mmCIF file of C-alpha atoms in Angstrom:
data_model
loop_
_atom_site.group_PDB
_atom_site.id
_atom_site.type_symbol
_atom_site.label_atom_id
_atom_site.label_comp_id
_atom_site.label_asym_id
_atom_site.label_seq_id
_atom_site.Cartn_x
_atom_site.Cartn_y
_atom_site.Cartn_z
ATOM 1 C CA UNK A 1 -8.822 51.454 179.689
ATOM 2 C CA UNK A 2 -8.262 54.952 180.088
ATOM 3 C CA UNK A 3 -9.131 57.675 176.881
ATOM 4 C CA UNK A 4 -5.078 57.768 176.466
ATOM 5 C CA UNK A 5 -4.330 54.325 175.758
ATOM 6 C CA UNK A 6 -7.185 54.281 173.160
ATOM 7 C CA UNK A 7 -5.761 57.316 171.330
ATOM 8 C CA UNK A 8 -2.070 55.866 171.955
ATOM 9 C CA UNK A 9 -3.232 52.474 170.382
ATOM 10 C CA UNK A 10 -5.729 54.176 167.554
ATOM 11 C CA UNK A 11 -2.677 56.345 166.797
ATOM 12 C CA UNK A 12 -0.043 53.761 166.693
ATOM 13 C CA UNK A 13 -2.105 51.602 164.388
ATOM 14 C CA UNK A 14 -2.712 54.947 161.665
ATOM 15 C CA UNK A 15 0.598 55.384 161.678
ATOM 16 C CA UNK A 16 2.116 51.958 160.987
ATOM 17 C CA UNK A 17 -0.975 51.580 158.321
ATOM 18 C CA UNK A 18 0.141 54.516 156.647
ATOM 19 C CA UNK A 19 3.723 53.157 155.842
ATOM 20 C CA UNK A 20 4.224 51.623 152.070
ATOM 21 C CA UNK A 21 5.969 48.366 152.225
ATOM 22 C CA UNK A 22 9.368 47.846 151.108
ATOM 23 C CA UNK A 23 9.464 47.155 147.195
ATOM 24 C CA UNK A 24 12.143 44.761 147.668
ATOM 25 C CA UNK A 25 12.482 42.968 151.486
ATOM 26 C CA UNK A 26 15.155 40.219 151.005
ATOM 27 C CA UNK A 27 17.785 42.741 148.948
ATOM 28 C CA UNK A 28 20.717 43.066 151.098
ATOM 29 C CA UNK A 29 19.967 40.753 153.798
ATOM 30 C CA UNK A 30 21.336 37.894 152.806
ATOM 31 C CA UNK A 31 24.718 40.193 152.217
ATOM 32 C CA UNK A 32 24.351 42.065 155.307
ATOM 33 C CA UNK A 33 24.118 38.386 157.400
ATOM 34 C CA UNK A 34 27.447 37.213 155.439
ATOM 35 C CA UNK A 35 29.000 40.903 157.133
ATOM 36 C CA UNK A 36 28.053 40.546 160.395
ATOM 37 C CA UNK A 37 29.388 37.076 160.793
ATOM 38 C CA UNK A 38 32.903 37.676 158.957
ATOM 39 C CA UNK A 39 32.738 40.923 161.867
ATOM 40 C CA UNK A 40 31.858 38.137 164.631
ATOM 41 C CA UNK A 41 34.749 35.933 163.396
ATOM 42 C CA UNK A 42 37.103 39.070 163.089
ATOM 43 C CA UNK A 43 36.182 40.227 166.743
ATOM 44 C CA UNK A 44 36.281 36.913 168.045
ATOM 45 C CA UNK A 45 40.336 36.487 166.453
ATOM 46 C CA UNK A 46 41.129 40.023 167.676
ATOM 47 C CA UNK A 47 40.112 38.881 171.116
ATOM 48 C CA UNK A 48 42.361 35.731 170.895
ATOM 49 C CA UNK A 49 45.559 37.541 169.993
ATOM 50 C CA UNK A 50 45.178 40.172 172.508
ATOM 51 C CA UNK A 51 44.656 37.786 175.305
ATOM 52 C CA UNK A 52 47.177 35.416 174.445
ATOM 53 C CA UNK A 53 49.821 38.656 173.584
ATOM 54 C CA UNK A 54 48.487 39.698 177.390
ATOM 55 C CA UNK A 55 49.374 36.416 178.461
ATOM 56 C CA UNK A 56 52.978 35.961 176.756
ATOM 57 C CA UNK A 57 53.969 39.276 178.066
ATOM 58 C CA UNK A 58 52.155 38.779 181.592
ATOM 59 C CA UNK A 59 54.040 35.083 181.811
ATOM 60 C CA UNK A 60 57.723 36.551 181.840
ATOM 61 C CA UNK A 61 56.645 39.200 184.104
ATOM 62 C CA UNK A 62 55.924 37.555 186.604
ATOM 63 C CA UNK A 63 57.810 34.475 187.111
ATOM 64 C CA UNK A 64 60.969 34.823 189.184
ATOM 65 C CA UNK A 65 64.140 34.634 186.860
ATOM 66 C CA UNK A 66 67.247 33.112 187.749
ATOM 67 C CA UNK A 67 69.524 35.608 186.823
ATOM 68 C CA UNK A 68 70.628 37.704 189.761
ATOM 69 C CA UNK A 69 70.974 40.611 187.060
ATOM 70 C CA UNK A 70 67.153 40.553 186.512
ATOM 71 C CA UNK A 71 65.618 42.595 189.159
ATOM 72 C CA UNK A 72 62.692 40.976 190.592
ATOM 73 C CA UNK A 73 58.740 41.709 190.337
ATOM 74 C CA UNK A 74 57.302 42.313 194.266
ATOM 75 C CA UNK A 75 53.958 40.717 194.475
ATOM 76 C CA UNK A 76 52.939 43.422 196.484
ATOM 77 C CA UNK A 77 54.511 46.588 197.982
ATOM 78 C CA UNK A 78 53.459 47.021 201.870
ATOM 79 C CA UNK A 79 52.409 49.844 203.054
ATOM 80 C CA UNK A 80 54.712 50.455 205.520
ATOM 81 C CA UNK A 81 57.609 48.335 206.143
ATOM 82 C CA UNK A 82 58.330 47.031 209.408
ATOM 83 C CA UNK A 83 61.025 48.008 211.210
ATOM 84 C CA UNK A 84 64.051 45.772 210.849
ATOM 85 C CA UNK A 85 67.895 46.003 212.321
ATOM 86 C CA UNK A 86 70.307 46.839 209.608
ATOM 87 C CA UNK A 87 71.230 43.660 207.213
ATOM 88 C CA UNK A 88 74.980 43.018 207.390
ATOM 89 C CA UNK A 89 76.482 41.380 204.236
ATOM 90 C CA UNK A 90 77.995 38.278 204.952
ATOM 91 C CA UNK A 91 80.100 35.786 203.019
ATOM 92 C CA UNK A 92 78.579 32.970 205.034
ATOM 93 C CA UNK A 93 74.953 33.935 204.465
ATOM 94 C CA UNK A 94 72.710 31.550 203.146
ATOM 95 C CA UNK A 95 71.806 31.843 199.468
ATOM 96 C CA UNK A 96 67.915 31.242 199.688
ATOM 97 C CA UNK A 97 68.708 30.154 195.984
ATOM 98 C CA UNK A 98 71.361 28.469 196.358
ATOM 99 C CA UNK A 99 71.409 27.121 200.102
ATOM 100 C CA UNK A 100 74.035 24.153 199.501
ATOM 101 C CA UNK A 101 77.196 26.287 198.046
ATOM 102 C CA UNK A 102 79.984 26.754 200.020
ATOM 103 C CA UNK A 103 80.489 29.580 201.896
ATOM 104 C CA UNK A 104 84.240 29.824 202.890
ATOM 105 C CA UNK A 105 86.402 31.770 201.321
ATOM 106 C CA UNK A 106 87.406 31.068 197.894
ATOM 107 C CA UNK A 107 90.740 29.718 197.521
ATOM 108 C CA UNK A 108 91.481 32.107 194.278
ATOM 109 C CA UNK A 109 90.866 35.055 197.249
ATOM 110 C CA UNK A 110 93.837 34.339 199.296
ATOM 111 C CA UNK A 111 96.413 35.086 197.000
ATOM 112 C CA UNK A 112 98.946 33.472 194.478
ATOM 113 C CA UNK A 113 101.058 30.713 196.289
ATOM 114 C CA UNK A 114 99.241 30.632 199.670
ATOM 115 C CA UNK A 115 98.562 26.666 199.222
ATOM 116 C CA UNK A 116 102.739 27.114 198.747
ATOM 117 C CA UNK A 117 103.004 28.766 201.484
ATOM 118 C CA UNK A 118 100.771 26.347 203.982
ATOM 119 C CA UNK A 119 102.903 23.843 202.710
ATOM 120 C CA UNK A 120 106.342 25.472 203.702
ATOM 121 C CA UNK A 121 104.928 26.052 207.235
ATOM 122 C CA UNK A 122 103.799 22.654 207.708
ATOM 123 C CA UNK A 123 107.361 21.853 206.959
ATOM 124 C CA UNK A 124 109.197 23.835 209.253
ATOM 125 C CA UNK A 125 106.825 22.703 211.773
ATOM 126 C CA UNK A 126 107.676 18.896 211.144
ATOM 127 C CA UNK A 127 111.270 19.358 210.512
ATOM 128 C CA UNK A 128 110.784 18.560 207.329
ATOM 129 C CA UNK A 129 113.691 18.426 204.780
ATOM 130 C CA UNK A 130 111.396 20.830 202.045
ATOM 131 C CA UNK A 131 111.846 23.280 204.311
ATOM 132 C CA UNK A 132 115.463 23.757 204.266
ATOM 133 C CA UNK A 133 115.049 23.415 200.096
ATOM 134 C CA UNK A 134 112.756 25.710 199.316
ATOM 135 C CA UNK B 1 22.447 27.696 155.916
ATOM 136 C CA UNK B 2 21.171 24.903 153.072
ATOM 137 C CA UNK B 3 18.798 25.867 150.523
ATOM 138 C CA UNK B 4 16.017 24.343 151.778
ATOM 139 C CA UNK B 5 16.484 26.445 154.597
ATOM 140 C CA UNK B 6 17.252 29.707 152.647
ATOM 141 C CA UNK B 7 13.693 28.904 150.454
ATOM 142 C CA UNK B 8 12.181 28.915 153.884
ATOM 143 C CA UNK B 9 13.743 31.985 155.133
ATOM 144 C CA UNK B 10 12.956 34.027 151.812
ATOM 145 C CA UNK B 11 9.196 32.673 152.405
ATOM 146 C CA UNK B 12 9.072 34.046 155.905
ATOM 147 C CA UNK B 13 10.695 37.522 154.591
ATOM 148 C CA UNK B 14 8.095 37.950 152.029
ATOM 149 C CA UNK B 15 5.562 37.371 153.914
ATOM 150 C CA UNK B 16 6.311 39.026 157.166
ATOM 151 C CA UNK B 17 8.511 42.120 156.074
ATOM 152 C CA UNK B 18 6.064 44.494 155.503
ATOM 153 C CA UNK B 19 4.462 43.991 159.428
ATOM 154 C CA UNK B 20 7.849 43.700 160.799
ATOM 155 C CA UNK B 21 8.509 47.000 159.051
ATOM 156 C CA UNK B 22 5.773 48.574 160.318
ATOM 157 C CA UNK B 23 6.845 47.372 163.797
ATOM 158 C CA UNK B 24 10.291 48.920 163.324
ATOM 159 C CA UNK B 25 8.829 52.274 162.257
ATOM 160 C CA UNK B 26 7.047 52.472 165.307
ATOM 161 C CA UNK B 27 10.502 51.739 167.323
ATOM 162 C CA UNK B 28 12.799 54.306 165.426
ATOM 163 C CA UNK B 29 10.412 56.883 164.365
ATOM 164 C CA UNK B 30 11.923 56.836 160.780
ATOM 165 C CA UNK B 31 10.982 54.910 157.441
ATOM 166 C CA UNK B 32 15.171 54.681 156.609
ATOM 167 C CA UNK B 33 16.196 53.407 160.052
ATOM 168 C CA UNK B 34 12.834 51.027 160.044
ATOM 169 C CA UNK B 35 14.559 49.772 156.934
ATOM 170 C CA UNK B 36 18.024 49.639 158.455
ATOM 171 C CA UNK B 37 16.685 47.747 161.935
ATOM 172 C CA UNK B 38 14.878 45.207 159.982
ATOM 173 C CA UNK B 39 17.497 44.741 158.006
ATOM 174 C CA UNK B 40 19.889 44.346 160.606
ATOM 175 C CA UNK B 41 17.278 41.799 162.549
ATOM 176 C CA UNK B 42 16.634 40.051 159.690
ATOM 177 C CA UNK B 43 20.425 39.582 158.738
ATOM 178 C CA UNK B 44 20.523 38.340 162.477
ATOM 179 C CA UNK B 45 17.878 36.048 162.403
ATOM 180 C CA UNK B 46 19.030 34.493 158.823
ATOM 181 C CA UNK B 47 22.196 33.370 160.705
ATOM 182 C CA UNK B 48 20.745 32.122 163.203
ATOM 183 C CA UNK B 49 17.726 30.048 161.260
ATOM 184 C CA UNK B 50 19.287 26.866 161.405
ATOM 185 C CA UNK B 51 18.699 27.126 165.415
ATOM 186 C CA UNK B 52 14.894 28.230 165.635
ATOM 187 C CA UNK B 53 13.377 25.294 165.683
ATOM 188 C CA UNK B 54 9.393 26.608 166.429
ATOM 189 C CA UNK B 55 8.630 28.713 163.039
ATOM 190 C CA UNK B 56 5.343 29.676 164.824
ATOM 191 C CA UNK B 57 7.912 31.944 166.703
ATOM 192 C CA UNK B 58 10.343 33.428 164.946
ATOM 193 C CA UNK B 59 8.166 36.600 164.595
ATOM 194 C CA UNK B 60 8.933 36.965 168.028
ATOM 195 C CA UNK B 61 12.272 36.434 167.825
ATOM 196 C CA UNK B 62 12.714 38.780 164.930
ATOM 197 C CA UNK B 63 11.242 41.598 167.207
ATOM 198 C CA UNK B 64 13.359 40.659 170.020
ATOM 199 C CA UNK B 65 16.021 41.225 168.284
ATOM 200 C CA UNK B 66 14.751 44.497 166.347
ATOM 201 C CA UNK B 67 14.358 45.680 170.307
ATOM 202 C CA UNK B 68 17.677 45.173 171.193
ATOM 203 C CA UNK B 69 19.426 46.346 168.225
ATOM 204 C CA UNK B 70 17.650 49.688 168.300
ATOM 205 C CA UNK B 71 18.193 50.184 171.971
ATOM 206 C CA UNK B 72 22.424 49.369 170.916
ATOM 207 C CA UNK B 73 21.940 51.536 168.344
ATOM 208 C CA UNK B 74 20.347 54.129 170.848
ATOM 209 C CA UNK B 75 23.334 53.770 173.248
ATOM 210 C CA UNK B 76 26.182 54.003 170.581
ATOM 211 C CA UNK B 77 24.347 57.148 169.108
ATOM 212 C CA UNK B 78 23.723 59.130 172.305
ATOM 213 C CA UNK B 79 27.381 59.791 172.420
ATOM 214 C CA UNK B 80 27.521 62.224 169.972
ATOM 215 C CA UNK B 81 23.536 63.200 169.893
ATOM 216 C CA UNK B 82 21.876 65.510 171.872
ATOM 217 C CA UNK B 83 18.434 65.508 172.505
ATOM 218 C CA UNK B 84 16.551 68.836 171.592
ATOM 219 C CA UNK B 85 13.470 70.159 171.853
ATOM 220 C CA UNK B 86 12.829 70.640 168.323
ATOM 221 C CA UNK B 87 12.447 67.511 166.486
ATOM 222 C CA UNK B 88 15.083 67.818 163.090
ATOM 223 C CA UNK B 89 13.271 65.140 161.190
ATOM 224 C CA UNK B 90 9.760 65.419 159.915
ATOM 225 C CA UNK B 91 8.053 62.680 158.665
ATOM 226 C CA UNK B 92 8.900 62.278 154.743
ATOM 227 C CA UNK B 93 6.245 59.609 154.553
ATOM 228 C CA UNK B 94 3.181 61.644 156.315
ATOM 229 C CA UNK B 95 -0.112 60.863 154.714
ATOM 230 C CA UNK B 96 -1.289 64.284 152.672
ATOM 231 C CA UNK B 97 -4.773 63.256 153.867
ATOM 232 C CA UNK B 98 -4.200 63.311 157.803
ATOM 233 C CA UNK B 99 -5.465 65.587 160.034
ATOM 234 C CA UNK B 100 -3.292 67.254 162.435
ATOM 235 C CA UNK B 101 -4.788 66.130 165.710
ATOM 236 C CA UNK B 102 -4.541 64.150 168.971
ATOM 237 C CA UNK B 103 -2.480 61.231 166.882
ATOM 238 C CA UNK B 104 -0.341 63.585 165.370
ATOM 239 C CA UNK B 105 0.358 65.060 168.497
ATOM 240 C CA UNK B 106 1.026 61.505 170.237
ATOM 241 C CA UNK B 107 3.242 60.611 167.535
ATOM 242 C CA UNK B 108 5.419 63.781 168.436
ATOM 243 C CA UNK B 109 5.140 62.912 172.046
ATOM 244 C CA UNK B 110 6.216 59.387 171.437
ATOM 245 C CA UNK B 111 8.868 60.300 169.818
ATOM 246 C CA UNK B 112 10.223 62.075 172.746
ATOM 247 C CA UNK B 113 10.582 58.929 174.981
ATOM 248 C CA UNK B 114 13.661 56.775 175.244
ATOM 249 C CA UNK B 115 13.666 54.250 173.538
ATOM 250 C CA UNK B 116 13.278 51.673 176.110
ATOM 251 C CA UNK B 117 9.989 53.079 177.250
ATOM 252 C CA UNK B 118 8.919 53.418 173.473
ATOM 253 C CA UNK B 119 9.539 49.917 173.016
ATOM 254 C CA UNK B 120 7.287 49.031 175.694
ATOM 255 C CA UNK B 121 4.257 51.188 174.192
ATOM 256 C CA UNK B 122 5.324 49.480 170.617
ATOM 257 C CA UNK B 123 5.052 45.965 172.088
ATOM 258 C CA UNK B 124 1.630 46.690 174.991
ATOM 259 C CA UNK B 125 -0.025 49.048 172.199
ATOM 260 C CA UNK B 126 0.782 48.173 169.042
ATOM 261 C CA UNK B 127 1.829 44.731 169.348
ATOM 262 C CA UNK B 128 -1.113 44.047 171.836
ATOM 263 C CA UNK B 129 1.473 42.260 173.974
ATOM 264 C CA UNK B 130 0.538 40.987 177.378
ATOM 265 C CA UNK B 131 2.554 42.419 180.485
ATOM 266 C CA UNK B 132 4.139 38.803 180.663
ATOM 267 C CA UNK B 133 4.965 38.516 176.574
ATOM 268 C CA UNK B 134 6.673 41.744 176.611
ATOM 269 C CA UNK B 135 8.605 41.057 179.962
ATOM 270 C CA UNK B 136 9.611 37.864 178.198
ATOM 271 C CA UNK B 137 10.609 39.642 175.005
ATOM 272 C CA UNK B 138 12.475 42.552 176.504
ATOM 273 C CA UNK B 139 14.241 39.692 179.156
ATOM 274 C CA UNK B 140 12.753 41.781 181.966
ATOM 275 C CA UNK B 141 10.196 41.364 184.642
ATOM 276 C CA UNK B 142 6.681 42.109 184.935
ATOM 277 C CA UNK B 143 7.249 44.813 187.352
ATOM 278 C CA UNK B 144 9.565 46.411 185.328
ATOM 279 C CA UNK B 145 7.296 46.615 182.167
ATOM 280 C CA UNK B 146 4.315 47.927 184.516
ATOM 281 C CA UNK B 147 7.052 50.476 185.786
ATOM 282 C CA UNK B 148 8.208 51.489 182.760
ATOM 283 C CA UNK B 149 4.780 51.584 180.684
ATOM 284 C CA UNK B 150 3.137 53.718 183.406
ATOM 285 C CA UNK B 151 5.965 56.333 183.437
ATOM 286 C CA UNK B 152 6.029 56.332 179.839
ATOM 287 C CA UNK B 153 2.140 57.031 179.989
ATOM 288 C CA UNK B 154 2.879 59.627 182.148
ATOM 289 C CA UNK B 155 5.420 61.356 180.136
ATOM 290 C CA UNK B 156 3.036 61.349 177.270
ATOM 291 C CA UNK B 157 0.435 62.559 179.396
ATOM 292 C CA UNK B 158 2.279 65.465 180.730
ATOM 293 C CA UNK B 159 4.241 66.248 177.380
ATOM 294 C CA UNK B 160 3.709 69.769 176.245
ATOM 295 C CA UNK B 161 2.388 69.338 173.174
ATOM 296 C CA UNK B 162 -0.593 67.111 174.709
ATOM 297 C CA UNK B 163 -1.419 69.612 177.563
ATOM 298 C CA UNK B 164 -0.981 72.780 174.760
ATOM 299 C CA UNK B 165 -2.516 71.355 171.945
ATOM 300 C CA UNK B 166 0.068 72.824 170.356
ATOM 301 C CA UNK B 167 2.747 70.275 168.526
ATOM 302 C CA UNK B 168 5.885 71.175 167.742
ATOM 303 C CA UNK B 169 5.835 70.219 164.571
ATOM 304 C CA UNK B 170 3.325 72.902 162.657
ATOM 305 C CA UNK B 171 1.554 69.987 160.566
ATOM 306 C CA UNK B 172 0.808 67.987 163.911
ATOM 307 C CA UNK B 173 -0.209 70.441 165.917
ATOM 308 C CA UNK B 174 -3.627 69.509 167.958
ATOM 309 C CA UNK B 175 -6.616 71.014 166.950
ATOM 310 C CA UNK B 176 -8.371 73.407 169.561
ATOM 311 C CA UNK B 177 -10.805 71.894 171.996
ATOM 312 C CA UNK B 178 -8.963 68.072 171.537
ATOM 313 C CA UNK B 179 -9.251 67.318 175.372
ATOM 314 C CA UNK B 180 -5.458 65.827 176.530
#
């Protein structure tokens, strides 16, 4: 034991003997225990709405919507995107979304009285009597 | 917490505030944060009473506790304290009848130490803590509290007002011819 720890120990001990007890020990503990728990309890609620506001705003974020108006959350941006040819639209393309639709062109397209018109020609070609009526 | 409990804990309070106290002088340096740590332990300890099932121990967990509140009270303070040389504080409670020596002058030096490393001296020198106890208390190893006590030691050692004899604080300061 070296002459430091002695004095360190010796001086330690005057010290803590020279400190007057507290007149009253239990005042305020009791009160002070009945604080720290309501803070626990209040902590521990603040925690639970944040994560499940982090999680109800996260959610919609991050699932894929089905409205083609709703632009669309990329996982993950690559650094540098490879090089592709040029994407021509199509009207026969398959919808990755929809891959069963049909893909002709819609009848409302071609114009008022085409089904009329096939009709007619169908006619003519058969010799039919419509043809001469119409 | 039942009554029968609560007449237990008041027991233990009465009897073991005032060396508990004494303990959390040592840690903070001050009779109104020894108060304020014990307090705080003791508030800490009442909610958990229910759970300590070895009585024979709960002076043990008490300081445990003390330990790491100060050193969270140490890390939220340092923020917006500085350490300087001078200390602000003197000791309101000094004994008029002490002499200004080699204690006084530890005291000072002590003072100076973070508070992990003052913890350590608390537990091995005042507590009379083994090595193992006060790796066990401060959830550390062995090595660490070797580590830790022997720089400690070494900062005492080496602190100015040791090697001077000269304390900072005029009614500490080391009488001449106290070897350091």
């Amino acid at each position: 034991m070296s002459p430091i720890d002695d004095e360190l120990r010796a001086a330690l001990h005057r010290r803590a003997t020279a400190l007057p007890p507290s007149p009253d020990p239990l005042a305020g503990v009791e009160r002070r225990a009945v604080r720290l728990r309501r803070r626990a309890v209040a902590t521990s609620v603040a925690g639970t709405v944040l994560g499940v506001a982090a999680v109800a705003l996260a959610v919609p974020a991050l699932t894929p919507s089905d409205d083609p108006r709703t632009p669309r959350v990329a996982a993950s941006t690559p650094a540098s995107p490879a090089p592709t040819a040029p994407v021509v639209p199509s009207a026969y393309r398959l919808d990755p979304d929809d891959p069963w639709a049909y893909r002709g062109t819609p009848l409302v397209e071609l114009g008022k009285g085409f089904a009329e018109t096939v009709a007619v020609e169908l006619a003519v070609r058969r010799g039919s009597p419509r043809s001469r009526s119409s | 917490v039942d009554e029968r409990a609560r007449e237990d804990f008041r027991t233990y309070v009465v009897g073991r505030s005032a060396a508990l106290l004494r303990t959390a002088y040592l840690l903070t340096g001050s009779r109104a944060d020894a108060e304020d740590l014990l307090q705080t332990a003791l508030a800490k300890t009442y909610l958990s009473w229910d759970r300590i099932r070895d009585r024979e121990a709960v002076d043990g967990y008490v300081r445990r506790v003390m330990v790491n509140t100060q050193t969270s009270w140490w890390r939220r303070r340092r923020l917006d304290e500085r350490p300087v040389d001078e200390l602000p504080e003197r000791g309101a409670g000094r004994d008029a009848t002490a002499d200004l020596d080699l204690h006084d002058a530890l005291w000072t030096a002590l003072s100076r130490l973070p508070t992990r490393q003052r913890a350590m001296v608390v537990l091995r020198y005042y507590e009379d803590l083994s090595e193992a106890e006060t790796a066990h208390l401060m959830g550390v190893s062995v090595g660490t509290v070797k580590s830790t006590t022997s720089r400690a030691l070494a900062k005492l050692r080496e602190d100015t007002s040791l090697l001077t004899g000269q304390s900072d604080d005029p009614r500490t300061a080391l009488p001449t011819g106290v070897p350091a």
